[in-house]
């Protein structure tokens, strides 16, 4: 449980959620679990110990602050991956719809996180005029990563928003599509525990 994949959604029973929240936090956050909303797995820090490392990004109206939490594994009711882009698309602005349709041609099973995912999951206002679209594409090998990054680059050229997409190797290491499209020999790969530079040739080894 402590090694949850990045962006995993974690749901709690309301009675398990309440002790995690400081009394001075917004009422919206205190009722978060009761309203059926999840937290998200975050990068593990040294002082997290054996607890599950979690976060909740508050909407822009509450300062867009990220609240860091930790809890015991037994407090978790269920976990799910982040939503599929095709499911979250209805929460996106009309101006994004053609871009989303083009992205789904690249990988119908791509998932999303960030502002679009949170607006879809909560019904709250997360998207603004400057929001990016944050995507996750699982890639089995370098050839798949090459093809999907090239497609994203072609869509990005005419997109009304910035496209931030993570290409995820089978072991869970994730690299940004722009880095993969570069000619760099070493790439910044993110995992649940850390972000580190890895050799391009080792990412899908």
Tab-separated table of C-alpha atoms in Angstrom:
chain	number	residue	atom	x	y	z
A	1	UNK	CA	0.000	0.000	0.000
A	2	UNK	CA	2.868	2.397	0.745
A	3	UNK	CA	4.097	1.949	-2.838
A	4	UNK	CA	0.999	3.284	-4.546
A	5	UNK	CA	1.570	4.393	-8.115
A	6	UNK	CA	1.765	8.131	-8.668
A	7	UNK	CA	-1.636	9.787	-9.169
A	8	UNK	CA	-3.516	6.875	-7.539
A	9	UNK	CA	-6.813	8.041	-6.017
A	10	UNK	CA	-7.429	7.000	-2.407
A	11	UNK	CA	-10.899	6.934	-0.847
A	12	UNK	CA	-11.762	6.930	2.868
A	13	UNK	CA	-14.731	6.424	5.116
A	14	UNK	CA	-15.679	9.829	6.589
A	15	UNK	CA	-14.859	8.691	10.133
A	16	UNK	CA	-11.327	7.776	9.015
A	17	UNK	CA	-10.896	11.069	7.176
A	18	UNK	CA	-11.833	13.444	9.993
A	19	UNK	CA	-8.711	12.853	12.165
A	20	UNK	CA	-6.470	13.675	9.208
A	21	UNK	CA	-7.745	17.232	8.846
A	22	UNK	CA	-6.641	20.113	11.053
A	23	UNK	CA	-9.489	22.107	12.661
A	24	UNK	CA	-8.494	25.295	10.835
A	25	UNK	CA	-8.786	23.759	7.366
A	26	UNK	CA	-11.691	24.909	5.136
A	27	UNK	CA	-15.085	23.321	5.769
A	28	UNK	CA	-14.966	22.014	2.192
A	29	UNK	CA	-11.952	19.879	3.065
A	30	UNK	CA	-13.416	18.652	6.340
A	31	UNK	CA	-16.441	17.257	4.469
A	32	UNK	CA	-14.331	15.941	1.565
A	33	UNK	CA	-14.709	12.204	2.249
A	34	UNK	CA	-18.368	12.521	3.222
A	35	UNK	CA	-18.944	14.028	-0.219
A	36	UNK	CA	-17.298	11.008	-1.849
A	37	UNK	CA	-14.103	12.767	-2.912
A	38	UNK	CA	-10.657	11.125	-2.916
A	39	UNK	CA	-7.166	12.156	-1.941
A	40	UNK	CA	-4.256	11.435	-4.274
A	41	UNK	CA	-1.033	9.523	-3.695
A	42	UNK	CA	1.952	11.870	-3.520
A	43	UNK	CA	5.707	11.437	-3.466
A	44	UNK	CA	6.934	9.700	-0.318
A	45	UNK	CA	8.972	11.905	2.030
A	46	UNK	CA	11.430	10.878	4.733
A	47	UNK	CA	9.067	11.685	7.604
A	48	UNK	CA	6.134	9.730	6.124
A	49	UNK	CA	7.447	6.483	7.627
A	50	UNK	CA	5.099	3.561	6.971
A	51	UNK	CA	2.086	5.825	6.461
A	52	UNK	CA	0.419	6.370	3.103
A	53	UNK	CA	1.512	9.719	1.656
A	54	UNK	CA	-1.455	11.675	0.324
A	55	UNK	CA	-2.426	15.098	-0.901
A	56	UNK	CA	-5.511	17.117	-1.759
A	57	UNK	CA	-5.211	20.071	-4.144
A	58	UNK	CA	-7.757	22.720	-3.225
A	59	UNK	CA	-9.553	24.578	-6.034
A	60	UNK	CA	-8.403	28.056	-7.128
A	61	UNK	CA	-11.187	29.713	-5.117
A	62	UNK	CA	-9.444	28.410	-1.970
A	63	UNK	CA	-5.986	29.466	-3.070
A	64	UNK	CA	-5.122	26.359	-5.097
A	65	UNK	CA	-3.212	25.108	-2.052
A	66	UNK	CA	-1.955	21.527	-1.841
A	67	UNK	CA	-2.732	19.924	1.518
A	68	UNK	CA	-0.300	17.141	2.447
A	69	UNK	CA	-1.706	14.282	4.523
A	70	UNK	CA	-0.625	10.859	5.736
A	71	UNK	CA	-2.670	7.979	7.088
A	72	UNK	CA	-2.453	4.360	8.179
A	73	UNK	CA	-3.202	1.745	5.492
A	74	UNK	CA	-6.221	0.439	7.384
A	75	UNK	CA	-7.963	3.802	6.965
A	76	UNK	CA	-8.276	3.273	3.213
A	77	UNK	CA	-11.594	2.052	1.788
A	78	UNK	CA	-10.439	1.662	-1.831
A	79	UNK	CA	-8.006	2.942	-4.414
A	80	UNK	CA	-8.477	3.613	-8.127
A	81	UNK	CA	-6.298	4.853	-10.970
A	82	UNK	CA	-6.849	8.419	-12.179
A	83	UNK	CA	-9.824	8.870	-14.503
A	84	UNK	CA	-9.757	8.027	-18.168
A	85	UNK	CA	-9.574	11.116	-20.345
A	86	UNK	CA	-12.612	9.982	-22.291
A	87	UNK	CA	-14.645	9.941	-19.057
A	88	UNK	CA	-13.397	13.327	-17.850
A	89	UNK	CA	-13.826	15.044	-21.233
A	90	UNK	CA	-17.341	16.271	-20.426
A	91	UNK	CA	-15.909	18.469	-17.655
A	92	UNK	CA	-13.531	20.208	-20.074
A	93	UNK	CA	-14.269	23.550	-21.779
A	94	UNK	CA	-15.806	23.482	-25.235
A	95	UNK	CA	-12.600	24.942	-26.665
A	96	UNK	CA	-10.724	21.814	-25.535
A	97	UNK	CA	-13.008	19.228	-27.100
A	98	UNK	CA	-11.378	18.940	-30.533
A	99	UNK	CA	-7.955	18.620	-28.936
A	100	UNK	CA	-9.203	15.927	-26.553
A	101	UNK	CA	-10.731	14.003	-29.469
A	102	UNK	CA	-7.394	14.136	-31.293
A	103	UNK	CA	-5.518	12.991	-28.196
A	104	UNK	CA	-7.834	10.029	-27.726
A	105	UNK	CA	-6.959	8.843	-31.236
A	106	UNK	CA	-3.401	8.521	-29.952
A	107	UNK	CA	-4.428	6.311	-27.024
A	108	UNK	CA	-8.098	5.771	-26.107
A	109	UNK	CA	-6.999	4.453	-22.696
A	110	UNK	CA	-4.983	7.517	-21.679
A	111	UNK	CA	-5.771	8.913	-18.262
A	112	UNK	CA	-5.756	12.434	-16.899
A	113	UNK	CA	-4.838	14.108	-13.639
A	114	UNK	CA	-4.532	17.724	-12.542
A	115	UNK	CA	-7.256	20.340	-12.920
A	116	UNK	CA	-9.419	18.493	-15.447
A	117	UNK	CA	-9.425	15.311	-13.383
A	118	UNK	CA	-10.308	17.149	-10.181
A	119	UNK	CA	-13.126	19.087	-11.838
A	120	UNK	CA	-14.511	15.798	-13.173
A	121	UNK	CA	-14.122	13.994	-9.825
A	122	UNK	CA	-15.492	16.694	-7.548
A	123	UNK	CA	-17.743	18.954	-9.628
A	124	UNK	CA	-15.827	21.936	-8.209
A	125	UNK	CA	-14.264	24.683	-10.327
A	126	UNK	CA	-10.616	23.752	-10.907
A	127	UNK	CA	-10.165	24.755	-14.541
A	128	UNK	CA	-9.156	28.309	-15.408
A	129	UNK	CA	-8.179	30.110	-18.605
A	130	UNK	CA	-4.542	29.181	-17.953
A	131	UNK	CA	-5.036	25.511	-17.044
A	132	UNK	CA	-2.962	22.785	-18.679
A	133	UNK	CA	-4.234	19.337	-19.574
A	134	UNK	CA	-2.280	16.664	-17.693
A	135	UNK	CA	-2.181	13.186	-19.196
A	136	UNK	CA	-0.824	9.701	-18.483
A	137	UNK	CA	0.027	7.314	-21.313
A	138	UNK	CA	1.289	3.831	-20.512
A	139	UNK	CA	4.011	2.708	-22.928
A	140	UNK	CA	5.266	-0.854	-23.147
A	141	UNK	CA	8.446	-0.055	-25.067
A	142	UNK	CA	10.460	2.785	-26.675
A	143	UNK	CA	8.674	2.414	-30.007
A	144	UNK	CA	5.295	3.008	-28.372
A	145	UNK	CA	6.688	5.998	-26.470
A	146	UNK	CA	8.112	7.404	-29.724
A	147	UNK	CA	4.815	7.079	-31.566
A	148	UNK	CA	2.695	8.550	-28.792
A	149	UNK	CA	5.051	11.453	-28.111
A	150	UNK	CA	5.136	12.289	-31.831
A	151	UNK	CA	1.334	12.291	-31.966
A	152	UNK	CA	1.087	14.520	-28.897
A	153	UNK	CA	3.571	16.930	-30.462
A	154	UNK	CA	1.421	17.216	-33.577
A	155	UNK	CA	-1.721	17.847	-31.514
A	156	UNK	CA	0.077	20.283	-29.204
A	157	UNK	CA	0.956	22.569	-32.105
A	158	UNK	CA	-2.672	23.686	-32.490
A	159	UNK	CA	-3.992	23.053	-28.966
A	160	UNK	CA	-5.672	25.902	-27.040
A	161	UNK	CA	-4.014	24.703	-23.833
A	162	UNK	CA	-0.591	23.387	-22.866
A	163	UNK	CA	-0.380	19.598	-23.050
A	164	UNK	CA	1.632	17.984	-20.251
A	165	UNK	CA	1.783	14.235	-20.711
A	166	UNK	CA	3.707	11.577	-18.830
A	167	UNK	CA	4.927	8.500	-20.696
A	168	UNK	CA	4.917	5.690	-18.139
A	169	UNK	CA	7.159	2.640	-18.442
A	170	UNK	CA	6.011	-0.795	-17.205
A	171	UNK	CA	7.897	-0.320	-13.908
A	172	UNK	CA	5.991	2.921	-13.203
A	173	UNK	CA	8.780	5.372	-14.058
A	174	UNK	CA	7.330	8.400	-15.850
A	175	UNK	CA	8.992	10.880	-18.196
A	176	UNK	CA	7.541	14.004	-19.788
A	177	UNK	CA	6.805	13.668	-23.483
A	178	UNK	CA	8.854	16.761	-24.359
A	179	UNK	CA	11.909	15.249	-22.706
A	180	UNK	CA	11.407	11.986	-24.556
A	181	UNK	CA	11.201	13.891	-27.851
A	182	UNK	CA	14.486	15.654	-27.084
A	183	UNK	CA	17.902	14.217	-27.959
A	184	UNK	CA	19.043	14.114	-24.311
A	185	UNK	CA	20.846	10.930	-23.246
A	186	UNK	CA	19.547	11.270	-19.682
A	187	UNK	CA	15.937	11.964	-18.778
A	188	UNK	CA	14.194	12.977	-15.573
A	189	UNK	CA	12.075	10.005	-14.506
A	190	UNK	CA	9.549	10.202	-11.665
A	191	UNK	CA	8.536	7.312	-9.437
A	192	UNK	CA	6.530	7.132	-6.172
A	193	UNK	CA	9.716	7.464	-4.134
A	194	UNK	CA	11.833	9.947	-6.065
A	195	UNK	CA	12.687	11.805	-9.234
A	196	UNK	CA	16.021	10.870	-10.760
A	197	UNK	CA	18.010	11.089	-13.961
A	198	UNK	CA	18.083	7.835	-15.911
A	199	UNK	CA	19.733	6.793	-19.159
A	200	UNK	CA	17.273	6.916	-22.040
A	201	UNK	CA	18.174	3.356	-22.989
A	202	UNK	CA	17.406	2.117	-19.461
A	203	UNK	CA	13.933	3.604	-19.113
A	204	UNK	CA	12.146	0.690	-20.809
A	205	UNK	CA	14.794	-1.971	-20.110
